[in-house]
Coordinates of C-alpha atoms and ligand atoms in Angstrom, one line a residue:
X71 CA -217.0 80.7 74.4
X72 CA -213.3 80.8 72.8
X73 CA -211.6 78.7 69.6
X74 CA -208.6 77.5 71.6
X75 CA -208.9 73.6 72.4
X76 CA -207.2 70.4 73.0
X77 CA -206.9 67.9 70.4
X78 CA -205.3 64.9 71.5
X79 CA -203.2 66.7 74.1
X80 CA -202.6 69.5 71.8
X81 CA -203.8 73.1 72.1
X82 CA -205.0 74.5 68.9
X83 CA -206.6 77.9 67.8
X84 CA -209.0 77.0 65.3
X85 CA -207.5 74.3 63.3
X86 CA -203.9 75.2 63.8
X87 CA -201.7 73.3 66.2
X88 CA -200.2 76.4 68.2
X89 CA -196.7 74.5 68.4
X90 CA -196.9 74.8 64.6
X91 CA -197.4 78.3 64.5
X92 CA -194.7 78.6 67.2
X93 CA -192.1 76.9 65.1
X94 CA -193.2 79.0 62.0
X95 CA -192.8 82.5 63.9
X96 CA -190.8 82.0 67.0
X97 CA -191.8 83.0 70.3
X98 CA -193.4 84.9 72.4
X99 CA -196.2 86.3 69.9
X100 CA -199.9 87.1 70.6
X101 CA -202.4 84.6 68.7
X102 CA -206.0 85.8 67.8
X103 CA -208.7 83.5 66.5
X104 CA -210.7 84.9 63.4
X105 CA -213.7 82.5 64.5
X106 CA -213.9 83.8 68.3
X107 CA -213.7 87.5 67.1
X108 CA -216.0 87.3 64.9
X109 CA -218.7 85.2 67.4
X110 CA -218.1 87.5 69.7
X111 CA -218.9 90.7 68.2
X112 CA -222.1 89.1 66.3
X113 CA -223.3 87.9 69.8
X114 CA -223.0 91.0 71.6
X115 CA -224.6 92.5 68.2
X116 CA -227.1 90.5 68.7
X117 CA -228.1 90.3 72.5
X118 CA -229.3 94.2 71.1
X119 CA -231.6 92.9 68.2
X120 CA -234.9 95.1 67.4
X121 CA -232.9 98.1 69.0
X122 CA -231.6 101.0 66.8
X123 CA -227.8 100.3 67.9
X124 CA -224.2 101.1 66.8
X125 CA -221.5 98.6 68.0
X126 CA -218.5 100.9 68.5
X127 CA -216.0 98.7 69.3
X128 CA -213.5 100.2 72.1
X129 CA -210.4 100.3 69.8
X130 CA -207.8 100.7 73.0
X131 CA -208.4 97.2 73.6
X132 CA -206.9 96.1 70.7
X133 CA -206.0 98.2 67.7
X134 CA -204.3 95.8 65.2
X135 CA -205.4 96.6 62.1
X136 CA -206.2 93.1 61.2
X137 CA -209.0 93.2 64.2
X138 CA -210.6 96.8 63.3
X139 CA -210.9 95.7 59.6
X140 CA -212.8 92.5 60.8
X141 CA -214.7 94.4 62.8
X142 CA -215.3 97.3 59.7
X143 CA -216.6 94.6 57.6
X144 CA -218.7 93.5 60.3
X145 CA -220.4 97.0 60.0
X146 CA -218.8 97.9 63.4
X147 CA -218.1 101.6 64.7
X148 CA -215.1 102.3 66.7
X149 CA -214.9 104.5 70.0
X150 CA -211.3 105.9 70.2
X151 CA -209.5 107.9 72.8
X152 CA -206.6 109.3 70.6
X153 CA -205.7 110.9 67.2
X154 CA -203.4 107.8 66.6
X155 CA -206.5 105.5 67.2
X156 CA -208.4 107.5 64.5
X157 CA -205.8 107.3 62.4
X158 CA -206.0 103.5 63.0
X159 CA -209.8 103.1 62.9
X160 CA -209.9 105.1 59.0
X161 CA -207.1 102.8 57.5
X162 CA -209.1 99.8 58.3
X163 CA -211.9 101.4 56.5
X164 CA -214.4 102.7 59.5
X165 CA -216.1 105.4 58.2
X166 CA -215.6 108.6 60.4
X167 CA -219.7 108.9 60.8
X168 CA -219.3 105.4 63.0
X169 CA -216.6 106.7 65.0
X170 CA -217.2 108.2 68.9
X171 CA -214.2 110.2 71.1
X172 CA -213.7 109.6 74.6
X173 CA -211.0 110.9 76.9
X174 CA -210.3 113.9 79.2
X175 CA -207.3 115.0 77.6
X176 CA -207.7 115.7 73.8
X177 CA -205.3 117.8 72.1
X178 CA -206.1 120.6 69.5
X179 CA -204.6 118.8 66.8
X180 CA -206.9 115.6 67.9
X181 CA -210.0 117.6 68.1
X182 CA -209.2 119.4 64.6
X183 CA -207.9 116.1 62.7
X184 CA -211.4 114.4 64.5
X185 CA -213.8 117.7 63.0
X186 CA -211.9 117.3 59.7
X187 CA -212.8 113.6 59.3
X188 CA -216.4 114.3 60.6
X189 CA -216.8 112.0 63.3
X190 CA -219.9 110.7 65.1
X191 CA -219.9 112.5 68.0
X192 CA -217.2 113.9 70.8
X193 CA -217.6 112.4 74.2
X194 CA -216.9 115.9 76.4
X195 CA -215.7 115.2 79.4
X196 CA -214.9 119.0 80.4
X197 CA -216.4 122.3 80.1
X198 CA -213.1 123.5 79.3
X199 CA -213.3 120.9 76.4
X200 CA -216.6 122.1 75.3
X201 CA -215.8 125.8 74.7
X202 CA -212.4 124.9 73.1
X203 CA -214.3 122.3 70.4
X204 CA -216.6 125.4 69.7
X205 CA -214.1 127.7 68.8
X206 CA -211.9 124.9 66.8
X207 CA -215.0 124.0 64.8
X208 CA -215.5 127.8 64.3
X209 CA -212.1 128.3 63.3
X210 CA -212.6 125.1 60.7
X211 CA -216.0 126.5 59.8
X212 CA -217.5 123.2 61.2
X213 CA -220.1 122.0 63.9
X214 CA -219.0 119.8 66.4
X215 CA -221.5 117.0 67.0
X216 CA -221.5 116.4 71.0
X217 CA -222.3 114.5 73.9
X218 CA -221.2 115.5 77.2
X219 CA -219.9 112.7 79.4
X220 CA -221.9 112.2 82.4
X221 CA -220.4 110.7 85.4
X222 CA -223.1 109.3 87.5
X223 CA -220.8 108.2 90.6
X224 CA -222.0 104.7 90.8
X225 CA -219.5 102.1 92.2
X226 CA -218.9 99.9 89.7
X227 CA -217.3 97.2 92.0
X228 CA -213.7 96.5 89.9
X229 CA -210.1 97.3 90.3
X230 CA -209.9 100.9 91.1
X231 CA -207.6 101.2 88.4
X232 CA -210.6 100.9 85.8
X233 CA -213.1 102.0 87.9
X234 CA -214.2 105.4 85.8
X235 CA -217.5 106.4 87.0
X236 CA -217.0 107.7 90.6
X237 CA -216.9 111.3 92.2
X238 CA -213.4 111.1 92.7
X239 CA -212.3 109.3 89.1
X240 CA -211.0 111.9 86.8
X241 CA -213.6 111.1 84.1
X242 CA -216.5 113.0 82.8
X243 CA -218.9 115.7 84.1
X244 CA -221.1 115.3 87.3
X245 CA -224.6 115.4 86.8
X246 CA -225.3 119.1 88.2
X247 CA -222.4 120.1 85.9
X248 CA -223.7 118.0 82.8
X249 CA -227.0 120.1 83.5
X250 CA -225.1 123.6 83.3
X251 CA -222.8 122.2 80.5
X252 CA -225.7 121.0 77.9
X253 CA -227.3 124.7 78.5
X254 CA -224.2 126.3 77.8
X255 CA -223.3 123.6 74.6
X256 CA -227.2 125.2 73.3
X257 CA -225.5 128.5 73.1
X258 CA -222.8 127.5 71.7
X259 CA -222.7 128.4 67.6
X260 CA -220.6 125.5 66.4
X261 CA -221.3 123.0 68.8
X262 CA -224.5 120.7 68.2
X263 CA -225.8 118.2 70.8
X264 CA -226.1 114.8 69.4
X265 CA -226.3 112.7 72.6
X266 CA -225.4 111.7 76.2
X267 CA -222.7 109.2 77.4
X268 CA -221.5 107.7 80.1
X269 CA -218.7 104.8 80.8
X270 CA -218.3 103.8 84.3
X271 CA -215.7 101.1 84.6
X272 CA -214.2 97.9 82.9
X273 CA -214.4 94.3 83.8
X274 CA -217.9 94.8 85.5
X275 CA -219.3 91.6 86.6
X276 CA -222.4 92.5 87.3
X277 CA -225.3 94.2 85.5
X278 CA -226.8 96.5 88.4
X279 CA -224.3 99.2 88.0
X280 CA -225.0 99.3 84.4
X281 CA -228.6 100.1 85.1
X282 CA -227.9 102.8 87.8
X283 CA -225.9 104.3 85.9
X284 CA -228.6 104.4 83.1
X285 CA -231.4 105.2 85.0
X286 CA -229.0 108.6 86.0
X287 CA -228.6 109.2 82.8
X288 CA -232.1 108.6 81.4
X289 CA -233.7 111.1 84.2
X290 CA -231.0 113.7 82.9
X291 CA -232.2 113.5 79.3
X292 CA -235.7 113.9 80.1
X293 CA -235.1 116.9 82.9
X294 CA -233.2 118.8 80.0
X295 CA -235.8 117.7 77.0
X296 CA -238.6 119.3 79.6
X297 CA -236.8 122.4 81.0
X298 CA -234.2 123.5 78.3
X299 CA -236.0 121.7 75.4
X300 CA -232.7 119.9 74.1
X301 CA -233.1 117.1 72.1
X302 CA -231.2 114.1 72.3
X303 CA -230.4 111.6 69.5
X304 CA -228.3 109.0 71.0
X305 CA -227.2 107.5 74.1
X306 CA -223.9 106.3 74.2
X307 CA -223.8 103.3 77.3
X308 CA -219.7 103.0 77.4
X309 CA -218.2 99.7 77.2
X310 CA -217.2 97.4 80.5
X311 CA -218.7 94.3 80.5
X312 CA -216.4 91.8 82.0
X313 CA -214.9 88.6 80.9
X314 CA -214.5 85.2 82.4
X315 CA -210.6 85.0 83.5
X316 CA -210.9 82.5 86.1
X317 CA -213.7 82.0 88.4
X318 CA -215.6 85.3 87.4
X319 CA -219.8 84.9 86.3
X320 CA -220.4 88.0 84.2
X321 CA -223.7 88.6 82.9
X322 CA -224.0 86.9 79.4
X323 CA -224.3 89.7 76.4
X324 CA -227.9 89.0 76.8
X325 CA -228.4 89.4 80.2
X326 CA -226.6 92.9 79.7
X327 CA -228.3 94.0 76.8
X328 CA -232.1 92.7 79.0
X329 CA -230.5 95.4 81.6
X330 CA -229.6 98.0 79.2
X331 CA -233.4 97.7 77.4
X332 CA -235.1 97.8 80.3
X333 CA -233.5 100.9 81.6
X334 CA -233.7 102.6 78.2
X335 CA -237.7 101.7 78.0
X336 CA -240.0 104.4 76.8
X337 CA -237.4 106.7 75.5
X338 CA -236.4 106.5 71.5
X339 CA -232.8 106.9 72.0
X340 CA -230.7 105.3 69.4
X341 CA -227.9 103.3 71.4
X342 CA -224.3 103.3 71.2
X343 CA -222.1 100.5 72.9
X344 CA -218.3 100.6 73.3
X345 CA -217.1 97.0 74.2
X346 CA -213.9 96.2 74.2
X347 CA -213.2 93.5 76.4
X348 CA -215.8 91.4 76.3
X349 CA -215.5 91.2 71.8
X350 CA -211.6 90.5 72.4
X351 CA -210.6 89.5 75.3
X352 CA -211.2 85.7 75.1
X353 CA -210.2 85.5 71.5
X354 CA -206.2 85.9 72.2
X355 CA -203.7 84.1 73.9
X356 CA -199.8 84.9 74.6
X357 CA -197.8 82.2 73.5
X358 CA -194.3 82.3 75.2
X359 CA -191.8 79.6 75.5
X360 CA -190.3 78.2 78.8
X361 CA -186.0 79.4 79.5
X362 CA -185.2 77.9 82.4
X363 CA -186.6 76.0 85.5
X364 CA -185.5 77.3 89.2
X365 CA -186.6 75.9 92.5
X366 CA -185.3 78.8 95.5
X367 CA -185.6 78.2 99.0
X368 CA -189.0 79.7 98.8
X369 CA -190.6 79.6 95.8
X370 CA -190.1 77.6 92.4
X371 CA -190.3 79.7 89.2
X372 CA -191.1 78.8 85.9
X373 CA -189.2 81.3 83.9
X374 CA -190.3 82.5 80.1
X375 CA -189.8 84.4 77.5
X376 CA -192.4 86.7 77.6
X377 CA -192.3 89.4 80.6
X378 CA -194.2 92.5 81.9
X379 CA -193.4 94.3 79.1
X380 CA -195.2 92.2 76.8
X381 CA -198.2 91.6 79.2
X382 CA -198.6 93.9 82.1
X383 CA -202.0 93.2 83.5
X384 CA -200.7 90.5 86.1
X385 CA -198.1 93.0 87.2
X386 CA -200.4 96.5 87.2
X387 CA -203.8 95.0 88.2
X388 CA -202.9 91.7 90.0
X389 CA -205.0 90.4 87.4
X390 CA -205.6 86.4 86.8
X391 CA -204.6 84.9 83.3
X392 CA -204.8 81.2 82.8
X393 CA -201.6 79.5 82.1
X394 CA -202.0 76.4 80.0
X395 CA -199.4 73.8 78.7
X396 CA -199.6 74.1 74.6
X397 CA -198.8 70.1 74.4
X398 CA -199.9 68.8 77.7
X399 CA -197.6 66.0 78.8
X400 CA -198.5 63.4 81.9
X401 CA -196.8 64.7 84.7
X402 CA -197.7 65.6 88.2
X403 CA -198.5 69.4 88.8
X404 CA -196.1 72.0 90.4
X405 CA -196.9 75.3 92.3
X406 CA -194.9 78.1 90.9
X407 CA -194.8 81.6 89.5
X408 CA -194.3 82.2 86.2
X409 CA -192.1 84.7 85.4
X410 CA -190.2 86.7 82.7
X411 CA -186.9 87.9 81.9
X412 CA -187.3 91.8 83.3
X413 CA -185.0 92.7 86.2
X414 CA -187.9 93.5 88.6
X415 CA -189.8 91.2 90.8
X416 CA -192.8 92.5 89.7
X417 CA -192.2 91.2 86.7
X418 CA -194.5 87.8 86.4
X419 CA -197.2 86.3 84.5
X420 CA -198.9 84.0 86.9
X421 CA -198.1 84.2 91.1
X422 CA -198.6 81.1 93.2
X423 CA -199.7 79.0 90.3
X424 CA -200.7 75.3 90.5
X425 CA -199.6 74.4 87.2
X426 CA -198.6 71.6 85.2
X427 CA -194.9 71.1 85.2
X428 CA -193.2 72.2 82.4
X429 CA -189.5 72.0 81.5
X430 CA -187.5 74.1 79.8
X431 CA -188.4 74.3 75.8
X432 CA -192.1 73.5 76.1
X433 CA -194.9 76.2 75.2
X434 CA -197.0 77.9 77.5
X435 CA -200.2 79.8 76.8
X436 CA -201.2 82.3 78.5
X437 CA -204.9 82.7 78.1
X438 CA -207.4 85.6 77.7
X439 CA -204.9 88.1 76.6
X440 CA -206.5 89.5 73.4
X441 CA -207.7 92.7 75.2
X442 CA -205.1 94.9 76.5
X443 CA -202.3 92.9 76.0
X444 CA -200.3 93.8 72.8
X445 CA -201.7 97.3 73.4
X446 CA -200.2 98.1 76.5
X447 CA -196.8 96.1 75.4
X448 CA -193.4 98.6 75.7
X449 CA -189.6 98.2 74.7
X450 CA -188.9 98.4 78.6
X451 CA -185.5 96.8 78.5
X452 CA -185.1 97.2 75.2
X453 CA -187.0 94.4 74.3
X454 CA -188.5 93.9 71.2
X455 CA -192.6 93.8 70.9
X456 CA -193.3 90.6 69.7
X457 CA -195.3 89.3 66.8
X458 CA -199.1 89.2 66.4
X459 CA -200.9 86.4 64.5
X460 CA -203.9 85.8 63.5
X461 CA -206.0 82.5 62.9
X462 CA -208.9 81.8 60.4
X463 CA -209.5 78.1 60.1
X464 CA -206.9 76.1 59.1
X465 CA -204.7 78.8 57.8
X466 CA -202.5 81.4 59.9
X467 CA -201.0 85.0 59.0
X468 CA -198.7 87.5 60.5
X469 CA -200.8 90.5 61.5
X470 CA -197.6 92.8 62.9
X471 CA -194.5 91.8 62.4
X472 CA -192.0 90.7 65.6
X473 CA -189.8 94.4 66.1
X474 CA -186.1 93.9 65.3
X475 CA -183.4 95.4 66.7
X476 CA -183.3 98.1 64.0
X477 CA -187.0 99.4 65.6
X478 CA -185.6 99.8 68.6
X479 CA -184.2 102.9 67.6
X480 CA -185.7 104.3 65.2
X481 CA -185.9 107.8 65.6
X482 CA -183.1 107.7 67.9
X483 CA -180.0 110.3 67.0
X484 CA -176.9 111.3 68.5
X485 CA -176.3 115.1 69.1
X486 CA -173.7 117.3 67.0
X487 CA -172.5 118.1 70.5
X488 CA -171.8 114.7 71.9
X489 CA -169.8 113.9 68.6
Ligands
LIG106 N1 -215.1 103.5 76.4 C1 -214.6 104.1 77.2 C2 -214.6 105.3 77.2 C3 -213.1 103.2 77.9 O1 -213.1 104.2 78.6 C4 -213.1 102.0 78.2 C5 -212.0 101.5 78.5 C6 -213.9 101.3 77.2 C7 -215.0 101.9 76.7 C8 -214.2 99.9 77.0 O2 -214.0 99.1 78.1 P1 -214.1 97.8 78.6 O3 -215.2 96.9 77.1 O4 -212.9 96.7 77.5 O5 -213.9 97.1 79.5 N2 -206.0 98.3 81.0 C9 -207.4 97.9 82.1 C10 -208.5 98.2 81.2 C11 -208.5 99.8 81.1 C12 -210.3 100.1 80.2 C13 -209.8 101.8 79.9 N3 -211.3 102.0 79.5 C14 -206.9 95.8 81.7 O6 -206.3 95.6 81.1 O7 -207.8 95.6 82.9

């Protein structure tokens, strides 16, 4: 459920006509609905009512400061994978004590930064990282709170690029390796075991893979408690719950929560959740304008002013995003590719799509673009990264300015030997 709806054939974001925002800020731009963000956050968190839980929103899905500060105000924590995300999270007012840090390639400077800030827990992805953490914590006179990210070898049945819990993936430590890892952690003087973690993938549309992964983690917790006397306070179940882009039918947060709570029955573990897409995905759209129409011999094209550098998901994962007219007109439908201005045939937002027969100058809304949209944008072809706007009720605010040509060359210089 989101707050992008037609009123008299015109698309509104909450109480603001999308066209009015386009007129004010130009195109393309990302547009986020405050009501939808807040609603999704609450629905997700409320699904776990009665549980001792911390919702650590997964920053990578959308790191705009406005979004992070909204979730911060709502009591959320943060799941980060870089020093940059830590920096943003702290700037948004999220206390370090609510931040968990995953990722296979944490650098020393990032580890030091997180140790100094005093984050809740490092989700450690290799034995080498565990040893380094111990060493850095020792040097800084700190203790590193850790969980091992366990790779439970469960098939999340999603796109291969976003499956993370299979043996062949680079993520986490396999179950046997984790037993050894926890035994080692116990002997390290500057490491404190705080929990156990997994994250098996993204855009998962069934509950079973989550359950299977958790069963394996709970068995491991029990084994380590009994055999090695290791105490666990937290279980971090990662993110990954899918959303509806087109015809998917993912579990609702309530069903997802039931699956997780069931799998944790009988344990006294505190729950950490790392949802990203399910909170922000359908709370954002990308608004773009038709530049030209073109009819080739084989295909018809709707050429718009947003490209794969602005929203890479269709090109990278062949992902489906709905495309809708911002102002509906009474016309026949057309089957076309919606393509951007970039010099690659992979530059499309929709392929062979039956859609409204939009004319040049008209606006298109690319739906479900709140997650992994702007954050994955680039300056490819020296295109300016677009503006981001947030709507609340009948107000809107530019939460990130469109870049300028000067921004494009910030930090670049011509070496003296070329002058
Ligand atoms: N926790 C960890 C450790 C993760 O790696 C991820 C996502 C999440 C949580 C949040 O997952 P979510 O709830 O959003 O599914 N760019 C891809 C998605 C990559 C997901 C990476 N990890 C896409 O556009 O589909």
